[in-house]
């Protein structure tokens, strides 16, 4: 009897949790599909009588969202690719070799995750001005790459450490160089880890707002978050368009994260769980 | 035959020591160089700015002014508000994120049909940016046609609409609710992974000793996942403290600066005032607090138990 009620409690709790998590985004989705006049009718219509794609059509026709999506894709993909390449190399070295300065480099990477990074925002803007990179997509590709190298290195180091050393040693005895052993023998084995890192980096880049707001104010170069930010300032009241913009911003990352979640967690937790 | 092979391989590996050193240097160079030049250099530059008169609109008048920026922020009531708000923000967000996250992890620990699908649906806030989460909750909390007010009115829990974001009494509560909603997934995911690694023999031994569910939880499960608990709460507190994105999206510090925390106030000084000196001074105060917190935390919890993650 007691066992039974405990199970009931669990089912109810999980159902409540499910509703609380799903509802906010569902409500944005519903709002984005309502005709303009239904959004402001009172009492609130929880299920609209007519569904329309009008809000989506508007933000594409009027606000040119396809430009921002293209910019976001370009910046996020390029930076994620570069991060993957650079971090595979640094993580491999950190996982496999001990050398003077190893601990300091690791600490240097860890600290970037702990320090209040916005202290650098002002100085970075001055640097970008001096390098003539303000209002270029390159400035974002550069900064997103830099921002994700430490975390990606830590993540990938964990994956490398789980692959036995003997694997590449065997390849090297067979005459492979260190680099070709890495590329031909080890990388194929840890494709999961690399994919997870790449997706994590892509999602972070896709979502980044503050540097993009600082460095970009040219309409043609804005990324999706910057466009949403200007949107909030311009049409604070237009919740239909805002919801449509939000949906277009979150769908790609939610789908990607659902795919990669398992591997990211695997990479993140194995150090902590081992204790 | 065997000896010959191992001799050969040893020679090959030893001979590669020099090339090994080159390989290490070349592989690390891009990562270390980029982080040094574009993370640590501007960071150091930012710290120096805390002692300078450095405003974007007065760049011809950059000079050292000692502790004037600190005097300035400490006499600003907004800064003092942000200081107390930061404490509430970190403490309340962390407690609720952790407790709910742990409860969810415990409930998901035993395999059941549809568990994977369930996780796919409830853990998605991980993939959203703090800014968008702020916007989403801004719509939910809307005082005129917001759905939260509507539900509370319909169920008769309130008689009058609440200005969740415009009423200074409520605003800080509202941003913390959004932050809790965002952060539960982090703890649920991390703690679930830790729970899955508890060896089942421990539970079997516990059952043989006649331990019930509650006793197993406190005597077996929690001690076993303690390293993960300590690491995640330490890191999460620091991230919550540093991250202004939800507040930026939800209230932008309003009403009248009542929901600023230190990091959002620092961001505000950079983006709207262009006062890099004052922003850096706030940042230095934050670093000081982070140091104190970390030392305190590690002393109280005895760092030895922390996982290396």
XYZ file of C-alpha atoms in Angstrom:
584
model
C 0.000 0.000 0.000
C 2.742 2.428 1.006
C 4.787 1.366 -2.009
C 1.866 1.975 -4.267
C 1.242 5.546 -3.080
C 4.936 6.364 -3.367
C 4.778 5.349 -7.000
C 1.703 7.470 -7.510
C 3.517 10.448 -6.039
C 6.395 9.896 -8.437
C 4.133 9.729 -11.477
C 2.301 12.892 -10.437
C 5.548 14.781 -9.716
C 7.049 13.840 -13.041
C 3.859 14.861 -14.847
C 3.842 18.266 -13.121
C 7.510 18.744 -13.936
C 6.860 17.781 -17.540
C 4.046 20.341 -17.816
C 6.123 23.099 -16.212
C 9.038 22.501 -18.556
C 7.105 22.065 -21.776
C 4.460 24.742 -21.321
C 6.594 27.919 -21.692
C 7.951 26.985 -25.112
C 4.605 25.513 -26.159
C 2.959 28.800 -25.257
C 5.466 30.703 -27.424
C 4.704 28.275 -30.267
C 0.951 28.843 -29.875
C 1.397 32.614 -29.685
C 3.508 32.560 -32.839
C 0.662 30.846 -34.718
C -2.106 33.191 -33.577
C -3.442 35.956 -35.773
C -2.423 39.379 -34.470
C -5.845 40.243 -32.999
C -6.155 36.948 -31.093
C -2.945 37.573 -29.192
C -4.447 40.510 -27.367
C -8.000 39.273 -26.855
C -9.134 38.840 -23.328
C -9.929 36.365 -21.800
C -6.920 34.562 -23.205
C -7.664 32.021 -25.893
C -5.614 28.960 -24.984
C -6.293 27.252 -28.245
C -6.692 29.721 -31.128
C -9.663 29.309 -33.478
C -7.519 29.967 -36.506
C -3.885 29.107 -36.922
C -1.774 31.185 -39.240
C 1.809 31.387 -40.481
C 1.368 35.151 -40.865
C 3.845 36.046 -38.102
C 6.531 33.922 -39.724
C 5.813 35.382 -43.141
C 6.040 38.866 -41.635
C 9.398 38.494 -39.967
C 10.828 37.104 -43.180
C 9.231 39.597 -45.566
C 9.422 42.705 -43.419
C 12.314 42.022 -41.073
C 14.477 39.978 -43.453
C 15.123 37.192 -40.981
C 16.640 34.982 -43.664
C 19.675 37.311 -43.722
C 20.203 36.941 -39.980
C 19.739 33.192 -40.139
C 22.334 32.959 -42.899
C 24.782 35.103 -40.890
C 24.225 33.033 -37.762
C 24.737 29.793 -39.668
C 27.919 31.040 -41.304
C 29.445 32.350 -38.074
C 28.350 29.466 -35.846
C 29.383 26.690 -38.264
C 32.757 28.174 -39.183
C 33.732 28.885 -35.589
C 32.557 25.445 -34.433
C 34.650 23.761 -37.140
C 37.788 25.719 -36.247
C 37.190 25.051 -32.535
C 36.921 21.326 -33.215
C 40.209 21.207 -35.123
C 42.204 23.346 -32.665
C 40.761 21.639 -29.578
C 41.295 18.111 -30.876
C 45.000 18.900 -31.121
C 45.285 20.674 -27.768
C 43.133 18.099 -25.946
C 45.121 15.203 -27.391
C 48.381 16.710 -26.194
C 46.947 17.529 -22.759
C 45.599 13.997 -22.396
C 48.663 12.083 -23.618
C 51.776 13.990 -22.598
C 53.142 15.376 -19.404
C 55.453 18.340 -19.884
C 56.584 21.466 -18.120
C 53.703 23.914 -17.927
C 51.021 21.230 -18.351
C 49.338 22.132 -15.075
C 49.500 25.866 -15.770
C 47.937 25.500 -19.219
C 45.116 23.390 -17.769
C 44.555 25.920 -14.981
C 44.572 28.716 -17.547
C 41.818 26.940 -19.468
C 39.791 26.199 -16.310
C 39.975 29.784 -15.075
C 38.414 31.145 -18.262
C 35.268 29.268 -17.213
C 35.196 30.886 -13.757
C 36.165 34.508 -14.307
C 33.580 37.202 -15.017
C 34.380 37.389 -18.714
C 32.553 40.637 -19.380
C 35.482 42.565 -17.891
C 37.133 41.934 -21.265
C 34.224 43.226 -23.318
C 35.317 46.873 -23.321
C 38.986 46.147 -24.041
C 37.950 43.662 -26.756
C 35.888 46.324 -28.448
C 38.934 48.607 -28.443
C 41.079 45.775 -29.858
C 38.557 45.073 -32.603
C 38.456 48.762 -33.477
C 42.243 48.878 -33.734
C 42.343 45.701 -35.845
C 39.628 47.197 -38.038
C 37.370 44.206 -37.380
C 34.301 46.015 -36.043
C 31.307 45.222 -38.228
C 32.809 42.091 -39.719
C 31.564 38.548 -39.303
C 35.208 37.557 -38.913
C 35.337 39.313 -35.529
C 32.618 36.960 -34.276
C 34.188 33.851 -35.811
C 37.468 34.785 -34.114
C 35.960 35.528 -30.702
C 33.623 32.522 -30.682
C 36.543 30.262 -31.550
C 38.648 31.712 -28.760
C 35.786 31.553 -26.275
C 35.151 27.852 -26.820
C 38.706 26.502 -27.032
C 39.135 26.049 -23.251
C 35.839 24.260 -22.633
C 36.171 22.092 -25.745
C 39.701 21.133 -24.786
C 38.540 20.067 -21.318
C 35.634 18.125 -22.823
C 37.709 16.378 -25.484
C 40.548 15.607 -23.058
C 38.066 13.441 -21.141
C 37.221 11.491 -24.312
C 40.891 10.989 -25.232
C 41.697 9.686 -21.777
C 39.267 6.824 -22.258
C 41.024 5.553 -25.376
C 43.885 3.170 -24.561
C 47.347 4.477 -25.413
C 48.255 1.147 -26.958
C 46.013 1.971 -29.898
C 48.166 4.735 -31.366
C 51.397 3.139 -30.125
C 50.616 0.108 -32.251
C 50.014 2.346 -35.240
C 53.252 4.218 -34.616
C 55.214 1.000 -34.416
C 53.742 0.181 -37.793
C 55.397 3.343 -39.051
C 52.718 5.974 -38.700
C 53.753 9.437 -37.550
C 52.155 10.784 -34.365
C 49.813 13.011 -36.366
C 48.711 10.367 -38.818
C 48.184 7.922 -35.944
C 45.930 10.530 -34.359
C 43.983 11.220 -37.531
C 43.710 7.672 -38.868
C 43.444 5.556 -35.744
C 42.157 7.620 -32.815
C 39.788 10.158 -34.307
C 37.539 7.524 -35.910
C 37.156 5.844 -32.511
C 36.062 9.048 -30.783
C 33.734 10.454 -33.391
C 31.008 10.680 -30.711
C 33.109 12.992 -28.593
C 34.062 15.181 -31.525
C 30.476 15.415 -32.740
C 29.294 16.346 -29.249
C 31.952 19.040 -28.958
C 31.108 20.390 -32.392
C 27.391 20.548 -31.624
C 27.996 22.114 -28.218
C 30.187 24.765 -29.846
C 27.647 25.383 -32.597
C 24.816 25.865 -30.091
C 26.870 28.283 -27.989
C 27.854 30.300 -31.061
C 24.317 30.333 -32.400
C 23.066 31.689 -29.060
C 25.778 34.273 -28.343
C 24.414 37.790 -27.957
C 26.599 40.297 -26.147
C 29.764 40.252 -28.264
C 27.636 40.281 -31.388
C 25.746 43.324 -30.117
C 29.032 45.089 -29.336
C 30.789 44.308 -32.617
C 27.976 44.396 -35.185
C 25.524 47.163 -35.989
C 25.322 46.750 -39.752
C 21.901 45.328 -40.761
C 23.408 43.020 -43.387
C 25.823 41.445 -40.912
C 23.617 40.942 -37.854
C 23.192 37.489 -36.397
C 19.870 36.128 -35.173
C 20.308 37.090 -31.482
C 21.337 40.645 -32.445
C 18.269 40.908 -34.648
C 16.052 39.669 -31.812
C 17.686 42.205 -29.528
C 16.956 45.114 -31.888
C 13.501 43.644 -32.303
C 12.803 43.875 -28.578
C 13.819 47.501 -28.577
C 11.822 48.354 -31.687
C 8.599 46.393 -31.291
C 8.350 45.619 -27.628
C 4.629 45.069 -28.088
C 4.591 42.816 -31.156
C 4.517 39.477 -29.365
C 3.361 37.563 -32.440
C 6.471 38.436 -34.392
C 8.645 38.046 -31.315
C 7.330 34.551 -30.717
C 7.901 33.587 -34.334
C 11.471 34.901 -34.088
C 12.011 32.996 -30.857
C 10.755 29.759 -32.385
C 13.051 30.156 -35.384
C 15.972 30.787 -33.030
C 15.396 27.822 -30.754
C 14.277 25.005 -33.035
C 17.713 24.242 -34.531
C 19.480 24.191 -31.182
C 16.800 22.188 -29.387
C 16.936 19.507 -32.082
C 20.736 19.416 -32.119
C 20.975 19.257 -28.359
C 18.517 16.402 -28.181
C 20.816 14.484 -30.524
C 24.085 15.285 -28.772
C 22.951 15.468 -25.158
C 23.950 11.924 -24.266
C 27.539 12.346 -25.468
C 28.006 15.791 -23.952
C 26.862 14.485 -20.586
C 29.140 11.489 -20.991
C 32.081 13.768 -21.627
C 31.204 16.235 -18.884
C 30.429 13.848 -16.101
C 33.014 11.154 -16.390
C 35.634 13.200 -14.550
C 33.263 14.353 -11.842
C 31.569 11.002 -11.412
C 34.811 9.121 -11.066
C 35.660 11.568 -8.292
C 60.954 -12.668 -31.963
C 59.099 -11.058 -29.159
C 62.239 -9.433 -27.781
C 63.175 -8.112 -31.191
C 59.816 -6.462 -31.661
C 59.907 -4.771 -28.304
C 63.475 -3.619 -28.950
C 62.449 -2.129 -32.247
C 59.423 -0.429 -30.852
C 61.331 0.951 -27.893
C 63.922 2.443 -30.213
C 61.284 3.977 -32.403
C 59.428 5.542 -29.484
C 62.660 6.793 -27.874
C 63.905 8.221 -31.148
C 60.695 10.157 -31.457
C 61.235 12.065 -28.210
C 62.521 15.142 -30.019
C 59.798 15.094 -32.608
C 57.393 14.545 -29.737
C 58.407 17.821 -28.195
C 57.847 19.580 -31.507
C 54.479 17.890 -31.850
C 53.408 19.044 -28.375
C 54.459 22.622 -29.057
C 52.826 22.847 -32.476
C 49.571 21.237 -31.358
C 49.165 23.463 -28.333
C 50.285 26.669 -29.994
C 47.014 27.753 -31.659
C 44.932 27.112 -28.529
C 47.327 28.731 -26.062
C 48.167 31.662 -28.298
C 44.556 32.523 -29.117
C 43.422 32.252 -25.497
C 46.381 34.319 -24.294
C 45.913 37.100 -26.846
C 42.126 37.302 -27.010
C 41.071 36.186 -23.514
C 43.820 36.934 -21.014
C 45.247 40.067 -22.581
C 41.891 41.923 -22.736
C 41.045 40.559 -19.313
C 44.240 42.022 -17.871
C 43.618 45.226 -19.773
C 40.122 45.322 -18.256
C 41.528 45.010 -14.740
C 43.855 47.950 -15.378
C 40.866 49.996 -16.559
C 39.343 49.698 -13.095
C 41.930 52.267 -12.011
C 41.531 54.514 -15.035
C 39.141 57.134 -16.208
C 38.130 55.194 -19.327
C 34.847 56.108 -20.969
C 34.029 55.495 -24.597
C 32.796 59.044 -25.083
C 35.861 60.649 -23.520
C 38.733 58.664 -24.986
C 41.084 61.659 -25.185
C 40.995 61.863 -21.404
C 42.183 58.385 -20.417
C 44.264 58.600 -17.239
C 44.899 56.818 -13.976
C 42.587 57.938 -11.192
C 43.482 55.545 -8.370
C 40.450 54.190 -6.583
C 37.963 56.792 -7.844
C 35.991 54.198 -9.835
C 35.559 52.131 -6.672
C 34.504 55.177 -4.671
C 32.059 55.898 -7.473
C 30.414 52.474 -7.509
C 30.269 52.152 -3.722
C 28.391 55.423 -3.464
C 25.930 54.283 -6.166
C 22.732 52.853 -4.615
C 22.238 50.722 -7.741
C 25.529 48.959 -7.030
C 24.577 48.267 -3.427
C 21.205 46.905 -4.570
C 22.984 44.740 -7.131
C 25.250 43.398 -4.407
C 22.341 42.189 -2.259
C 20.427 41.022 -5.330
C 23.430 38.932 -6.404
C 23.350 37.151 -3.048
C 19.621 36.335 -3.333
C 19.997 35.471 -7.002
C 22.810 32.965 -6.465
C 21.579 31.448 -3.226
C 17.885 30.983 -4.084
C 18.519 29.943 -7.701
C 21.093 27.393 -6.618
C 19.043 25.879 -3.786
C 15.919 25.381 -5.908
C 17.783 24.241 -9.007
C 19.683 21.702 -6.956
C 16.833 20.323 -4.834
C 14.420 19.981 -7.745
C 17.184 18.694 -10.013
C 18.135 16.031 -7.472
C 14.510 14.989 -6.992
C 14.050 14.611 -10.751
C 17.299 12.667 -11.077
C 16.235 10.265 -8.312
C 12.861 9.726 -9.968
C 14.483 9.065 -13.338
C 17.146 6.760 -11.951
C 15.118 3.603 -12.332
C 14.534 2.713 -15.969
C 10.935 2.975 -17.186
C 9.251 2.923 -20.552
C 9.515 6.289 -22.302
C 12.268 7.609 -20.033
C 14.478 8.636 -22.955
C 11.633 10.479 -24.613
C 10.712 12.151 -21.337
C 14.291 13.426 -20.955
C 14.257 14.725 -24.519
C 11.216 16.842 -23.676
C 12.175 18.216 -20.276
C 15.884 18.951 -20.622
C 15.691 21.275 -23.636
C 16.256 24.573 -21.741
C 19.933 23.595 -21.893
C 19.872 24.456 -25.561
C 18.319 27.913 -25.174
C 20.182 31.137 -24.592
C 19.586 33.015 -21.354
C 18.473 36.002 -23.393
C 15.690 34.031 -25.123
C 14.633 32.452 -21.836
C 14.323 35.992 -20.526
C 12.113 36.926 -23.488
C 9.948 33.807 -23.114
C 9.289 34.528 -19.447
C 8.726 38.196 -20.165
C 5.724 37.098 -22.205
C 4.521 34.602 -19.573
C 4.849 37.186 -16.783
C 3.176 39.991 -18.758
C 0.958 41.920 -16.375
C -1.852 42.641 -18.885
C -2.266 39.500 -20.956
C 0.336 37.214 -19.439
C -0.667 33.599 -19.078
C 0.568 33.285 -15.479
C -1.654 36.108 -14.291
C -4.540 34.616 -16.228
C -4.127 31.163 -14.692
C -3.840 32.595 -11.186
C -6.981 34.682 -11.723
C -8.949 31.761 -13.156
C -8.056 29.490 -10.276
C -8.964 32.243 -7.834
C -5.532 32.354 -6.221
C -5.365 36.104 -6.821
C -8.040 38.754 -7.315
C -5.911 41.316 -9.035
C -3.225 41.029 -11.651
C 0.324 41.083 -10.331
C 2.989 43.239 -11.979
C 5.540 40.462 -11.847
C 8.138 42.509 -13.696
C 7.036 46.062 -12.938
C 6.425 45.762 -9.198
C 9.746 46.074 -7.325
C 8.359 43.717 -4.656
C 7.902 40.945 -7.218
C 10.525 41.580 -9.899
C 13.476 39.830 -8.219
C 11.274 36.835 -7.400
C 10.256 36.615 -11.058
C 13.762 36.622 -12.493
C 14.781 33.939 -9.994
C 11.820 31.763 -11.048
C 12.972 31.973 -14.668
C 16.517 31.128 -13.638
C 15.408 28.116 -11.592
C 13.375 26.879 -14.552
C 16.482 27.186 -16.726
C 18.940 25.491 -14.367
C 17.046 22.416 -13.118
C 18.065 20.493 -16.233
C 21.772 20.990 -15.524
C 21.545 19.394 -12.086
C 19.096 16.707 -13.164
C 21.389 15.616 -16.002
C 24.622 15.710 -14.012
C 23.191 14.039 -10.911
C 21.396 11.398 -12.961
C 24.687 10.477 -14.600
C 26.259 10.197 -11.152
C 23.382 8.094 -9.819
C 23.714 5.674 -12.704
C 27.285 5.011 -11.680
C 26.437 3.861 -8.139
C 27.305 0.126 -8.116
C 24.179 -1.980 -7.552
C 26.085 -4.244 -5.115
C 26.026 -1.368 -2.644
C 22.232 -1.384 -2.669
C 22.107 -5.164 -2.414
C 24.388 -5.035 0.608
C 22.176 -2.320 2.066
C 19.059 -4.437 1.585
C 20.703 -7.392 3.303
C 21.423 -5.142 6.275
C 17.727 -4.339 6.284
C 18.017 -0.706 5.177
C 14.845 0.914 3.825
C 14.548 3.365 0.923
C 15.187 6.502 2.940
C 18.161 5.038 4.760
C 19.649 3.792 1.510
C 19.281 7.294 0.082
C 21.145 8.938 2.949
C 23.676 6.197 3.724
C 24.514 4.920 0.270
C 23.324 7.108 -2.590
C 24.115 10.599 -1.339
C 27.589 9.802 0.033
C 28.461 8.074 -3.233
C 27.476 11.004 -5.450
C 28.924 13.609 -3.048
C 31.911 14.500 -5.265
C 29.552 15.306 -8.150
C 27.273 17.284 -5.837
C 30.163 19.394 -4.554
C 31.684 20.025 -7.977
C 28.419 20.901 -9.684
C 27.161 23.227 -6.939
C 30.508 25.028 -6.767
C 30.669 25.554 -10.530
C 26.998 26.339 -10.917
C 27.076 29.021 -8.219
C 29.943 30.726 -10.047
C 28.171 30.549 -13.408
C 24.910 31.867 -11.965
C 26.820 34.717 -10.348
C 28.582 35.606 -13.620
C 25.715 35.273 -16.083
C 23.547 38.349 -16.743
C 21.707 36.987 -19.807
C 18.350 36.024 -18.262
C 18.075 39.311 -16.407
C 19.083 41.220 -19.524
C 16.308 39.551 -21.527
C 13.640 39.590 -18.828
C 13.862 42.976 -17.106
C 17.120 44.535 -18.277
C 17.652 45.412 -14.628
C 14.306 47.171 -14.250
C 12.109 48.416 -12.699
C 14.427 51.322 -11.856
C 17.476 49.089 -11.458
C 15.785 46.896 -8.862
C 16.693 43.583 -10.515
C 20.302 44.269 -11.421
C 22.865 41.802 -10.169
C 26.567 42.686 -10.314
C 27.185 41.102 -13.711
C 24.145 42.690 -15.363
C 25.069 46.070 -13.898
C 28.601 45.686 -15.258
C 27.194 44.832 -18.682
C 24.860 47.822 -18.472
C 27.794 50.158 -17.743
C 29.629 48.823 -20.809
C 26.738 48.715 -23.279
C 24.792 51.823 -22.360
C 27.206 54.109 -20.540
C 30.421 53.128 -22.284
C 32.019 53.561 -18.850
C 34.618 50.800 -19.018
C 36.356 52.053 -15.875
C 33.288 51.697 -13.669
C 32.413 48.352 -15.297
C 35.888 47.011 -14.546
C 35.676 48.185 -10.957
C 32.460 46.175 -10.578
C 34.240 43.253 -12.237
C 37.105 43.420 -9.765
C 34.681 43.382 -6.853
C 33.146 40.278 -8.456
C 36.531 38.575 -8.714
C 37.164 39.331 -5.049
C 33.834 37.833 -4.049
C 34.415 34.764 -6.242
C 37.789 34.190 -4.600
C 36.344 34.492 -1.115
C 33.477 32.186 -2.025
C 35.729 29.543 -3.569
C 38.138 29.523 -0.635
C 35.240 29.344 1.819
C 33.546 26.567 -0.138
C 36.667 24.481 -0.500
C 37.526 24.854 3.195
C 34.056 23.943 4.407
C 33.632 20.981 2.078
C 37.272 19.820 2.265
C 38.490 20.053 -1.304
C 39.760 16.478 -1.332
C 36.299 15.188 -2.072
C 35.913 17.269 -5.241
C 35.932 15.478 -8.568
C 38.527 16.665 -11.084
C 36.133 18.137 -13.616
